Short mmCIF file of C-alpha atoms and ligand atoms in Angstrom, two decimals:
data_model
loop_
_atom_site.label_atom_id
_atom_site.label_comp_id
_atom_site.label_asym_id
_atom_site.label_seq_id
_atom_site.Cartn_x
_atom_site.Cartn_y
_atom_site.Cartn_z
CA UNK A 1 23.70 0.65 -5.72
CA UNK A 2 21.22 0.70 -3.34
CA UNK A 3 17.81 2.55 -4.07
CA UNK A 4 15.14 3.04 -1.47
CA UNK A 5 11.59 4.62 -2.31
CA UNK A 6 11.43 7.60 0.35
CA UNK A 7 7.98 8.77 1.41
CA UNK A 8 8.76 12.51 1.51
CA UNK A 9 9.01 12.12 -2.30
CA UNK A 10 7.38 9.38 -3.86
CA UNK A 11 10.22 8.18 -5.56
CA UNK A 12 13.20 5.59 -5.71
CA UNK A 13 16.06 7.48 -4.43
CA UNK A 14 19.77 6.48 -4.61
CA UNK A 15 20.68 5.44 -0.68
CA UNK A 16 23.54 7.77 0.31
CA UNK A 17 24.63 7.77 3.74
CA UNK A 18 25.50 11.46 5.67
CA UNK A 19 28.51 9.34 7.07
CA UNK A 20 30.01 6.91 4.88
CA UNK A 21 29.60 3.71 5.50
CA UNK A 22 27.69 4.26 8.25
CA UNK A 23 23.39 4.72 9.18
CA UNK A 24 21.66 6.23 11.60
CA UNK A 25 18.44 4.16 11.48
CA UNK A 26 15.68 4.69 13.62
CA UNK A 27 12.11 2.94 13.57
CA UNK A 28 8.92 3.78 15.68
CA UNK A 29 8.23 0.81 18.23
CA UNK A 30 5.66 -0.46 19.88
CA UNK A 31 3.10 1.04 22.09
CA UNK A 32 3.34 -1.53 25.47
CA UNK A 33 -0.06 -1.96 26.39
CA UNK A 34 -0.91 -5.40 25.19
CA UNK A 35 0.56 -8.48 23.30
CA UNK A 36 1.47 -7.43 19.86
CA UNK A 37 -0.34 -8.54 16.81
CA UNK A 38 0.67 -9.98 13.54
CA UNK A 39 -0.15 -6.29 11.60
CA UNK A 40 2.77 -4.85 13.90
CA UNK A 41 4.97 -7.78 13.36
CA UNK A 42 5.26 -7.20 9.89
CA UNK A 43 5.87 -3.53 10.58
CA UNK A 44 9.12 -5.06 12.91
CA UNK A 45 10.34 -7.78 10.40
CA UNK A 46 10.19 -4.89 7.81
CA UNK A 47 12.21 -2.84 10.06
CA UNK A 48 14.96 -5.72 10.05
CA UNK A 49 14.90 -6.78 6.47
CA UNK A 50 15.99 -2.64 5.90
CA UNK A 51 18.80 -3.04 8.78
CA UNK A 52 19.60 -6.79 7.99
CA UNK A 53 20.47 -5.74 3.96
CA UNK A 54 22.42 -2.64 4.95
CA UNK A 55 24.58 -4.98 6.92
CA UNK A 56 24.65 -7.25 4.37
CA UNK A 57 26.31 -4.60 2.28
CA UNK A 58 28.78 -3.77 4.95
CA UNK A 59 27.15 -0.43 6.24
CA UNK A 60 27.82 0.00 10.03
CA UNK A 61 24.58 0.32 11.47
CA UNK A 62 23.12 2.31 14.70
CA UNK A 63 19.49 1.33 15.27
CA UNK A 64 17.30 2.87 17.40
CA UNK A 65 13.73 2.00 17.93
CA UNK A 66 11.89 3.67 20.93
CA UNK A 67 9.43 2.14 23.91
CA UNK A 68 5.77 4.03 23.90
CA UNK A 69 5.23 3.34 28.28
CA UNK A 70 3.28 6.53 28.62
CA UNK A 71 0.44 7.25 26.06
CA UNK A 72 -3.62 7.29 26.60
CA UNK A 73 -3.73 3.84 25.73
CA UNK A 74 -1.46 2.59 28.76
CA UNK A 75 -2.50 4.84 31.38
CA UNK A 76 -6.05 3.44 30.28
CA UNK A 77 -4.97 -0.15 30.47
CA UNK A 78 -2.92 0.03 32.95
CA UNK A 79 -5.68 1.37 35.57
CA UNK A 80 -8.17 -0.95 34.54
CA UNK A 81 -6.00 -4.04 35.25
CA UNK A 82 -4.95 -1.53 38.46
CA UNK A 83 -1.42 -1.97 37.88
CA UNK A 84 1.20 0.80 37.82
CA UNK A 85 1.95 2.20 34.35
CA UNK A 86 5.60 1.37 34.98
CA UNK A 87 4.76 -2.61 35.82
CA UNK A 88 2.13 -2.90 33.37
CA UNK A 89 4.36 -1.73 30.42
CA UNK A 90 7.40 -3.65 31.69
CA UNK A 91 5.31 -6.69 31.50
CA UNK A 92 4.96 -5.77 27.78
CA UNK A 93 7.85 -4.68 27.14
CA UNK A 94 9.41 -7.97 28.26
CA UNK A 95 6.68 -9.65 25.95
CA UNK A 96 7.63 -8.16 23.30
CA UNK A 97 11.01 -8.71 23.14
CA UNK A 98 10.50 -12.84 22.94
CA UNK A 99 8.59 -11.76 20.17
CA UNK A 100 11.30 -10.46 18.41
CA UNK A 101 13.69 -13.26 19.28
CA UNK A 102 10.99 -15.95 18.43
CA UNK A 103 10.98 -14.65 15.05
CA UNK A 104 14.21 -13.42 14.66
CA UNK A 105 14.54 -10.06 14.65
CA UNK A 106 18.05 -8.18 15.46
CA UNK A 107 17.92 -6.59 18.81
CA UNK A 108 18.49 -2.78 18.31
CA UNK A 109 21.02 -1.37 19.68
CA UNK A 110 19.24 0.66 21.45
CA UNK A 111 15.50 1.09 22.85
CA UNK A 112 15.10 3.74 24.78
CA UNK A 113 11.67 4.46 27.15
CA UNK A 114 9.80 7.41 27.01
CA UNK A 115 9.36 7.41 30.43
CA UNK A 116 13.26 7.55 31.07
CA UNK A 117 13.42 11.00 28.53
CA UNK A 118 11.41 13.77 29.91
CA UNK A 119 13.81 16.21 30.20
CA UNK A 120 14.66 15.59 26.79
CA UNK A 121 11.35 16.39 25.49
CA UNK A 122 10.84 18.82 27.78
CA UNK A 123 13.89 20.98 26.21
CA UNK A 124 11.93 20.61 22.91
CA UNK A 125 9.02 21.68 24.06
CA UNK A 126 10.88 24.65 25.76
CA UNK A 127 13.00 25.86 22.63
CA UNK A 128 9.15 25.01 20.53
CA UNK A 129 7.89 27.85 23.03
CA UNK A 130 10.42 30.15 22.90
CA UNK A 131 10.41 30.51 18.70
CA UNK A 132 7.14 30.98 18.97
CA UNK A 133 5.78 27.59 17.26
CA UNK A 134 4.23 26.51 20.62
CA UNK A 135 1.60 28.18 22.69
CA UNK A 136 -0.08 27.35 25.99
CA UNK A 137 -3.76 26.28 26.55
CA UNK A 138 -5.76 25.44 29.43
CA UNK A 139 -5.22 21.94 28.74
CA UNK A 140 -1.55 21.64 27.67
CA UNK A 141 1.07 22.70 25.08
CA UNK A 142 0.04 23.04 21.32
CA UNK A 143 2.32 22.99 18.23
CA UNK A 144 0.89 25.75 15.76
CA UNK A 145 0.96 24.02 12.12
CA UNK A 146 0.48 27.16 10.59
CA UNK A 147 3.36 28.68 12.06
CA UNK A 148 5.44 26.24 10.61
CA UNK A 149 5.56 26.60 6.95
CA UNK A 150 6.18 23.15 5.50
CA UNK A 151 3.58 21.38 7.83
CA UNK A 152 1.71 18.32 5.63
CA UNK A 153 4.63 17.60 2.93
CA UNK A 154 5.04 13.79 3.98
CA UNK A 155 1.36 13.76 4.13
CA UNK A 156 1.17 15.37 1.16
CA UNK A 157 -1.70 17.29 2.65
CA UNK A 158 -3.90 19.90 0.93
CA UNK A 159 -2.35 23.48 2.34
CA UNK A 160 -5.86 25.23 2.08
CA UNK A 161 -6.48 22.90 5.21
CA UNK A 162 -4.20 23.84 7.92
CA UNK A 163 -5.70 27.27 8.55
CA UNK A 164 -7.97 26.41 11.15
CA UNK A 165 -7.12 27.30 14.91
CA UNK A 166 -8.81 23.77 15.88
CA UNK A 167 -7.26 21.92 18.69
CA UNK A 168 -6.29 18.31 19.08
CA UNK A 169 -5.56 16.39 22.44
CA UNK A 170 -5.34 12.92 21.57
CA UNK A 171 -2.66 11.08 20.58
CA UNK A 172 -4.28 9.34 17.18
CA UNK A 173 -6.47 11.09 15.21
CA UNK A 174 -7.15 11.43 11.43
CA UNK A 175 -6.47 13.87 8.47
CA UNK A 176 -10.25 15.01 8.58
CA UNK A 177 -9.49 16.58 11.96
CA UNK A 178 -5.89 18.43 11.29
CA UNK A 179 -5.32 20.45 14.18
CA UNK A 180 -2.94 22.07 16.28
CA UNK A 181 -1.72 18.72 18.06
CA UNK A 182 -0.38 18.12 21.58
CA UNK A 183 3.06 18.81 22.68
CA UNK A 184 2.20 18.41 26.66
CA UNK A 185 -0.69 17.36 28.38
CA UNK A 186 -1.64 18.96 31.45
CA UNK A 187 -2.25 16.77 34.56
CA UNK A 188 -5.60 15.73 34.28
CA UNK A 189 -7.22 13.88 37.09
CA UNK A 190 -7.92 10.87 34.79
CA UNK A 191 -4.58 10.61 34.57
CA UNK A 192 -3.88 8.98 38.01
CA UNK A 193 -0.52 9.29 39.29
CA UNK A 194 0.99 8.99 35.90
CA UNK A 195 2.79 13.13 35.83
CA UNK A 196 5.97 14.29 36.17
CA UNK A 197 6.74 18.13 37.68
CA UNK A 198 8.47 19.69 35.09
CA UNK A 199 9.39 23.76 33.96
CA UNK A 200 6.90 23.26 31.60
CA UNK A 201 4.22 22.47 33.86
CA UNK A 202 2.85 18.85 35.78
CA UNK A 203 1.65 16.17 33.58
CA UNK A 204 3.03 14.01 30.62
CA UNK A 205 3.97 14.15 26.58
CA UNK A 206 2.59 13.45 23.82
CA UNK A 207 3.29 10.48 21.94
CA UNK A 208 4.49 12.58 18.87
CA UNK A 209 7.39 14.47 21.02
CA UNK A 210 9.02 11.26 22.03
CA UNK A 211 10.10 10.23 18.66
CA UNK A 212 11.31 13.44 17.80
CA UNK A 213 13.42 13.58 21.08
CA UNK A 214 15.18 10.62 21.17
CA UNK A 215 15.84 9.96 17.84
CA UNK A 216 17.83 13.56 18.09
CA UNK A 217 19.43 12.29 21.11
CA UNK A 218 20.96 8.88 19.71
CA UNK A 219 21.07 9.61 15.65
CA UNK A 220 21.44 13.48 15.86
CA UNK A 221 19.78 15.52 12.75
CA UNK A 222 20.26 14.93 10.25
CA UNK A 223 19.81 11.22 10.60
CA UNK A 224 19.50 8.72 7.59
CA UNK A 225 16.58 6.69 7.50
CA UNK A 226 13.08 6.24 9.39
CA UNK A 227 10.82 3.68 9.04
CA UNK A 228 7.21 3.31 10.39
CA UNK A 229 3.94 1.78 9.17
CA UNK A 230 2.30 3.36 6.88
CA UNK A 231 -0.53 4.55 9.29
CA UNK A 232 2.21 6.43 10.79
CA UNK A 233 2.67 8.77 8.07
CA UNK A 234 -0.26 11.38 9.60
CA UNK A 235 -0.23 12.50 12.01
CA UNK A 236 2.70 11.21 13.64
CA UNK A 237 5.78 11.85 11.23
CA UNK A 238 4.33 14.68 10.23
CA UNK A 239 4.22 15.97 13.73
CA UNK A 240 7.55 14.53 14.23
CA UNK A 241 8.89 16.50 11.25
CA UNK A 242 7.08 19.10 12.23
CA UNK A 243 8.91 19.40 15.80
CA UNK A 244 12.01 18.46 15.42
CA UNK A 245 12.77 20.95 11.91
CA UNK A 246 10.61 23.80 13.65
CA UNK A 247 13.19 23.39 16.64
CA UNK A 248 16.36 23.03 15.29
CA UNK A 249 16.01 24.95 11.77
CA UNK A 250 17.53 21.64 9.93
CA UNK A 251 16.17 18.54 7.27
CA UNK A 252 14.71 16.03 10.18
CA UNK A 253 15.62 12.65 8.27
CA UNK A 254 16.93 11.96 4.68
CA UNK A 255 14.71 8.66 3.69
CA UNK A 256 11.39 7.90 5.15
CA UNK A 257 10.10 4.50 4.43
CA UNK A 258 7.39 2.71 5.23
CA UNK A 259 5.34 -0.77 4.79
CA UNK A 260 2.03 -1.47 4.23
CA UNK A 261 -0.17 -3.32 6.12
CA UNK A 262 -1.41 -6.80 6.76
CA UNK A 263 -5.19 -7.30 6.19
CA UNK A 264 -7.39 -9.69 7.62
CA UNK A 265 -10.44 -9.97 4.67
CA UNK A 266 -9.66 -6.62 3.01
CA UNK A 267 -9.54 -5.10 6.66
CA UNK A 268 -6.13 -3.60 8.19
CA UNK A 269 -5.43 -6.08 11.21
CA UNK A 270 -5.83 -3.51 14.17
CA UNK A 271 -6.72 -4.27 17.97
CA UNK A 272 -9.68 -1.71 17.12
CA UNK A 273 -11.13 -4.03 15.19
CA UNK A 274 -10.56 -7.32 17.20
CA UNK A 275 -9.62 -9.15 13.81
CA UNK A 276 -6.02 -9.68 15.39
CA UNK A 277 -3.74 -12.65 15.72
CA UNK A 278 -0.85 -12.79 18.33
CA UNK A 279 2.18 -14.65 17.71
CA UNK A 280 0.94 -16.49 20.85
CA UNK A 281 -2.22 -17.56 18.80
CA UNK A 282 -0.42 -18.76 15.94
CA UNK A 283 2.27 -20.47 18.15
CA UNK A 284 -0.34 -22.47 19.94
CA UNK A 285 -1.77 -23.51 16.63
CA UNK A 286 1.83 -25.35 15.58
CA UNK A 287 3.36 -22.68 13.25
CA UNK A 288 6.82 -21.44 14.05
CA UNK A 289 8.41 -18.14 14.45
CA UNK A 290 10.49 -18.55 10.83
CA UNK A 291 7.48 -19.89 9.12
CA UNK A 292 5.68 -16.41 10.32
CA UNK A 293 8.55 -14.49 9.59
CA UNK A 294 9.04 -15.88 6.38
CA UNK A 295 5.28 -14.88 5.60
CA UNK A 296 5.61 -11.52 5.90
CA UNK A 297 8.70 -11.25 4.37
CA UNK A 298 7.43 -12.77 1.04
CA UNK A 299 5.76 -9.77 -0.49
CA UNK A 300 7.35 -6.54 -0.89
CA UNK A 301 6.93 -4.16 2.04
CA UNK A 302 5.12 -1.44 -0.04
CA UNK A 303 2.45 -3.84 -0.94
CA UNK A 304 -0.65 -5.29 1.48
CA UNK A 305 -0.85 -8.49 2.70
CA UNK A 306 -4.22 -10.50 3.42
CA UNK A 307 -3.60 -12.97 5.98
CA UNK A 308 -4.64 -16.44 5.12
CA UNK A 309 -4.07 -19.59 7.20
CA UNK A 310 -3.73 -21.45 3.42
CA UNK A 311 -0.70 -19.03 3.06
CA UNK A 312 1.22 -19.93 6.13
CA UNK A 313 0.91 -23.25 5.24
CA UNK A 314 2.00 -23.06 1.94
CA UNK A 315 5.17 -21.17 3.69
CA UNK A 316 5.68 -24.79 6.02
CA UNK A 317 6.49 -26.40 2.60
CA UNK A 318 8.55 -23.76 0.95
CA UNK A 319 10.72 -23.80 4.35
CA UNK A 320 10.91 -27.54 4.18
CA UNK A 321 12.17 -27.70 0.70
CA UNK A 322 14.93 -25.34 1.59
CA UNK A 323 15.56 -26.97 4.64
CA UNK A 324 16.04 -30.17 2.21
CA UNK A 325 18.01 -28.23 -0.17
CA UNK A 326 20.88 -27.50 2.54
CA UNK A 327 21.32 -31.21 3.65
CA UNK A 328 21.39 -32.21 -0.35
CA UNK A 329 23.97 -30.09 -1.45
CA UNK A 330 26.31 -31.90 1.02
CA UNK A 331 26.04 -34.81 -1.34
CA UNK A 332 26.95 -32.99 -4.16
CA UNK A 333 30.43 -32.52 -6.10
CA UNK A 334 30.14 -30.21 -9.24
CA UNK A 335 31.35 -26.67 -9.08
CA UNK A 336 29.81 -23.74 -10.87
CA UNK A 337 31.89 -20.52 -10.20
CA UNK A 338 29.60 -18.69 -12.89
CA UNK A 339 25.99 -19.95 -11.64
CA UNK A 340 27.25 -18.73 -7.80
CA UNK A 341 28.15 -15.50 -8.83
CA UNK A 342 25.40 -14.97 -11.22
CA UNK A 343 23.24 -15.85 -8.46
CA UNK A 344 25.26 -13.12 -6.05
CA UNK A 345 24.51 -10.89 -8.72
CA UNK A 346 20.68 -10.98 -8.95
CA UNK A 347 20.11 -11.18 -5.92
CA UNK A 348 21.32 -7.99 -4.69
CA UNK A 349 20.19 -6.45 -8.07
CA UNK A 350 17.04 -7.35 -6.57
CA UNK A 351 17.49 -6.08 -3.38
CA UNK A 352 19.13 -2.89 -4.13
CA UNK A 353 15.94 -2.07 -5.83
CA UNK A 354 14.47 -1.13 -3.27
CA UNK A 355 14.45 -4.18 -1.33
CA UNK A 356 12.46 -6.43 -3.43
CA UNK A 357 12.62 -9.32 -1.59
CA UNK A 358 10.17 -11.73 -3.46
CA UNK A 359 11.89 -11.22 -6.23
CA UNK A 360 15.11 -11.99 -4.47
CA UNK A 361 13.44 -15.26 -3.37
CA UNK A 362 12.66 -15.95 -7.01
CA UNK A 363 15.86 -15.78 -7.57
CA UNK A 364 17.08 -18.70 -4.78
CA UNK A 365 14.36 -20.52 -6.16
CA UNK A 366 15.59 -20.39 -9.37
CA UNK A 367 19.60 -21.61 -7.47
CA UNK A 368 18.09 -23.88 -6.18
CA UNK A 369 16.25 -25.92 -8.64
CA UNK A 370 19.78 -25.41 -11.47
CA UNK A 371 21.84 -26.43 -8.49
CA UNK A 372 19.53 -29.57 -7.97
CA UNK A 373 19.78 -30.17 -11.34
CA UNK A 374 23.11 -30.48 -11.79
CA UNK A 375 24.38 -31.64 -8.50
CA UNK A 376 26.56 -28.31 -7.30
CA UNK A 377 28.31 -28.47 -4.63
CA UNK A 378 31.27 -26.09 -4.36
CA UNK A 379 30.71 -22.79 -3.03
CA UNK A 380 26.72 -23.44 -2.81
CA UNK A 381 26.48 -23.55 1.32
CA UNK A 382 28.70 -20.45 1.79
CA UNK A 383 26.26 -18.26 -0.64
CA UNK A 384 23.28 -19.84 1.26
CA UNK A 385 24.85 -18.37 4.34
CA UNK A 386 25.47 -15.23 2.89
CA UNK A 387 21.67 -15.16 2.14
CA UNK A 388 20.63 -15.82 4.75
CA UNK A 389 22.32 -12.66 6.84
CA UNK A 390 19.18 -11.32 5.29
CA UNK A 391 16.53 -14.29 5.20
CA UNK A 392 17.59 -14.63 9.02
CA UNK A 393 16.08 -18.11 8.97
CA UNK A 394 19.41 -19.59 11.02
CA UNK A 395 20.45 -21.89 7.59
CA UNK A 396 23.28 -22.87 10.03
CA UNK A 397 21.26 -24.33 12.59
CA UNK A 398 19.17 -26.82 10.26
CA UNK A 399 20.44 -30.34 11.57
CA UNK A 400 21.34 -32.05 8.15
CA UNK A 401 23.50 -35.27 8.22
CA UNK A 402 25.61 -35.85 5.39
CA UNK A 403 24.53 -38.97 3.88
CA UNK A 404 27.54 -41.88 3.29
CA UNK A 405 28.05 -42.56 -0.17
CA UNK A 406 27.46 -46.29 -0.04
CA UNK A 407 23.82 -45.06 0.61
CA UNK A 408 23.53 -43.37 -2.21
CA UNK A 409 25.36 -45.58 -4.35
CA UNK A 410 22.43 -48.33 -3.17
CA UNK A 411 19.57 -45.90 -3.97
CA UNK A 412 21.41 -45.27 -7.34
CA UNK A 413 21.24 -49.25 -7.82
CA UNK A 414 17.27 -49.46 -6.77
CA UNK A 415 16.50 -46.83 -9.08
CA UNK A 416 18.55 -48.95 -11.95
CA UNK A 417 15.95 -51.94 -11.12
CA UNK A 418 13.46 -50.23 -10.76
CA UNK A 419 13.50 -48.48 -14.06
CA UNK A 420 14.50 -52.32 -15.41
CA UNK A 421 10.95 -53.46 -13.88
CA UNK A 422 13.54 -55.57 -11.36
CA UNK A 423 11.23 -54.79 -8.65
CA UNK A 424 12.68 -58.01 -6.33
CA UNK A 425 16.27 -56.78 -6.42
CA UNK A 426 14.58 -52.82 -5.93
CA UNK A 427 13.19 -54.45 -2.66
CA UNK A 428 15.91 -55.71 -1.39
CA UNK A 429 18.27 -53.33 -1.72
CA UNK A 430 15.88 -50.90 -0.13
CA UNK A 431 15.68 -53.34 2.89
CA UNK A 432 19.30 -53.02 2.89
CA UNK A 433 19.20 -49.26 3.30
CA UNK A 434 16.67 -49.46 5.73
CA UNK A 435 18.46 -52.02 7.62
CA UNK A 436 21.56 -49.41 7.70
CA UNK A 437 19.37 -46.98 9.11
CA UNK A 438 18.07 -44.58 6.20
CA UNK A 439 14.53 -44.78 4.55
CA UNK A 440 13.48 -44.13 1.26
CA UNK A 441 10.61 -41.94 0.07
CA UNK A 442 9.48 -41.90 -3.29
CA UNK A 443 7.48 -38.33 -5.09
CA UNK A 444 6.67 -36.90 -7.79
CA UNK A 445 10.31 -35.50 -7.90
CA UNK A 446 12.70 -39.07 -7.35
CA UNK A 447 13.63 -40.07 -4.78
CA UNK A 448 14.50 -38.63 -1.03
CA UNK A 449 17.23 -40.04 1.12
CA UNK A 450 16.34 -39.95 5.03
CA UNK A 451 18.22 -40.74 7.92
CA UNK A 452 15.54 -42.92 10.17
P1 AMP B 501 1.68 0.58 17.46
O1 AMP B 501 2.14 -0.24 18.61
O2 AMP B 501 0.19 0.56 17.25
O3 AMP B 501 2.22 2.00 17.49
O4 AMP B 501 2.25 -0.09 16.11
C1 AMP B 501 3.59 -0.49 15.94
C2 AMP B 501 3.91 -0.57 14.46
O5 AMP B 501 3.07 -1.52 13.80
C3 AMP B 501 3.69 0.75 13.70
O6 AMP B 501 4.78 0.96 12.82
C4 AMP B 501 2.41 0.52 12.94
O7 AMP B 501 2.35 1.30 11.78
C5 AMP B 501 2.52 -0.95 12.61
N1 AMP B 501 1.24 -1.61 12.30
C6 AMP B 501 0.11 -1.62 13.03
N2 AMP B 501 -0.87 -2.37 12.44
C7 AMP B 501 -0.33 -2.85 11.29
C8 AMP B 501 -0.83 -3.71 10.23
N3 AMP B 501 -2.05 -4.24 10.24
N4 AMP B 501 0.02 -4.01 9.20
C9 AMP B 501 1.27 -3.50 9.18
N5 AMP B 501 1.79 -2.69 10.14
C10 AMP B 501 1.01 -2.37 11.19
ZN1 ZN B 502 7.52 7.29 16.35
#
């Protein structure tokens, strides 16, 4: 039974879907203005670890994760570089979807722009206006918090505080200044040609009404689960809440979850603070896409991360031992019904608590090394596959070659003179298995069997 710690109430709730067997899952995507960064990578490999293990269990998924192209931070960008918004996000956009690929990362099924859903958001806005939770001002649309009675719960905000008639225009902003926040931005001449002419007036949304918009229009509301970063939680799902329950009188989402994020010495890795790693960076310095992912997968999505160089290469050796693993347990024989579905067992008792994933590693680890041990074979590759649905680290595609008994029988022999301080005959038997082609490497741990 699946248990998920949900945001709106600090707790581990039971997962139950509003349809059975299937979610409506939507997560906040990225804002197209530049090459994304590690800190927002784990925020996406998060996002697919939740979707990955609710397939896993044989829930029918619809995943939704939107497209910022129109914010302050693109129309900025995208006039200094003197492009137009919609080729400079495109350019992004494109970007970031190799991103995803290069580490692995389930397409959504579907991404919508919010460029391509004004008159979406412009509905809201109008049916905002018309219960009286929206007001004009000289520069836009405003959402009244106080009007709307259960403004701040996610944030678990102090009430005393949302009194105040102040006003808030940009997108980002922090809990000292809760305001009235943006709905619709009236065409400002900074702006450029970025406007649309709408009912509601020229000029563009906010980057709050988007979410709330779409995520209605694909998942309806109710919808089951919402996932963010944790710097998400204020202001924007509490404006989202705030919009979409204030609009259509109903719960917005049932489980809001989100992950924590990666530091770089202590510091949240942010483009703000120019302590920021692209996959491009780390892919020119010889790490690989599963070796990243596989990093920020380790440690449980509630908990930070400090980004260390020393860590991602400690990850190159755990991946190599697993990659090992799979071409060694062609070789073996024994079968262990019990061990494989002990192993079945902990692992999603793991996972169903609220995703811990480390500790789900623990437990392969732990596979791994009994099934080592005692040379299991049966059943071992088909549970490793079934893992891997939620690893996503393409166990399939690792090129192992089975190696031919004889081989083994001759390493068998070497190790029989060696251990009889017959180090001649060792020799020469392991210039016979070099001269058919495989190599032998001794550690710590025996002896490994390689195909030259
Ligand atoms: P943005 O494009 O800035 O809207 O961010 C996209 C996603 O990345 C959001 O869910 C953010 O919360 C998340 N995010 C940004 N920085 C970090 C970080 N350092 N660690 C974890 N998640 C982050
Ligand atoms: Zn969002």
């Amino acid at each position: 039974m699946l248990r998920l710690y949900n945001t709106l109430t600090r707790k581990k709730e039971l997962f139950k879907p509003i349809k059975k067997n299937k979610v409506g899952l939507y997560t906040c995507g990225p804002t197209v203005y530049n090459y994304i960064h590690l800190g927002n990578l784990r925020a996406f490999v998060f996002y697919d670890l939740v979707k990955r293990y609710l397939l896993y269990k044989k829930y029918k998924v619809k995943h939704v994760m939107n497209i910022t192209d129109v914010d302050d931070k693109t129309i900025r960008d995208s006039q200094k570089e003197k492009k137009s918004l919609k080729e400079f996000t495109e350019f992004y956009t494109r970007e970031f979807l190799k991103d995803l690929q290069t580490l692995n990362i389930i397409k959504p099924d579907i991404m919508p722009k919010a460029t391509e859903h004004i008159p979406e958001m412009v509905s809201l806005v109008k049916i905002l206006l018309k219960k009286g939770y929206a007001y004009k001002a000289a520069d836009g649309i405003y959402f009244s918090i106080k009007k709307f009675k259960n403004y701040g719960n996610l944030a678990q905000l102090e009430k005393q505080n949302l009194q105040s008639n102040a006003r808030v225009s940009m997108d980002e902003y922090e809990k000292e200044n809760i305001s009235d926040f943006s709905l619709w931005k009236a065409y400002d001449k900074n702006d450029g040609n970025v406007f649309w002419e709408t009912e509601i007036g020229k000029g563009r949304p906010g980057w709050h009404l988007e979410c709330s918009a779409m995520s209605q229009k694909y998942l309806g509301i109710p919808f089951d689960i919402h996932c963010g970063g944790i710097d998400l939680v204020f202001p924007h799902h509490t404006n989202e809440i705030a919009q979409s329950e204030a609009a259509y009188n109903k719960k917005f989402v049932n489980y809001w979850l989100h992950n924590e994020h990666l530091l770089v010495d202590e510091k949240k890795m942010s483009k703000s603070l120019h302590n920021f790693y692209t996959l491009r960076d780390l892919l020119s310095k010889q790490y690989s896409g599963k070796e990243i992912r596989f990093l920020l997968l380790s440690v449980h999505y509630r908990q930070k991360i400090n980004f260390t160089f020393e860590s991602l290469n400690s990850v190159k050796n755990i991946l190599e031992k697993i990659e090992e693993f799979m071409t060694n347990i062609q070789n073996y024989k024994k079968s262990s019904p019990l061990l494989i579905k002990k192993t079945k067992q902990e692992f999603e008792k793991a996972m169903d608590d609220d995703l811990n994933f480390s500790k789900a590693l623990a437990v392969i680890f732990d596979f791994m090394k009994e099934v080592n041990k005692k040379k299991i074979g049966i059943g071992v590759k088909k549970l490793m596959f079934e893992f891997d649905k939620v690893l996503g680290l393409n166990l399939d595609k690792i090129k192992s070659e089975k190696i031919p008994e004889k081989i083994i029988k001759l390493a068998e022999e070497r190790e029989k003179a060696r251990k009889e301080k017959n180090y001649k005959e060792a020799d020469k038997i392991r210039n016979e298995i070099n001269s058919l082609g495989y190599q032998l490497e001794d550690s710590e741990k025996g002896v490994k069997i390689k195909k030259v």
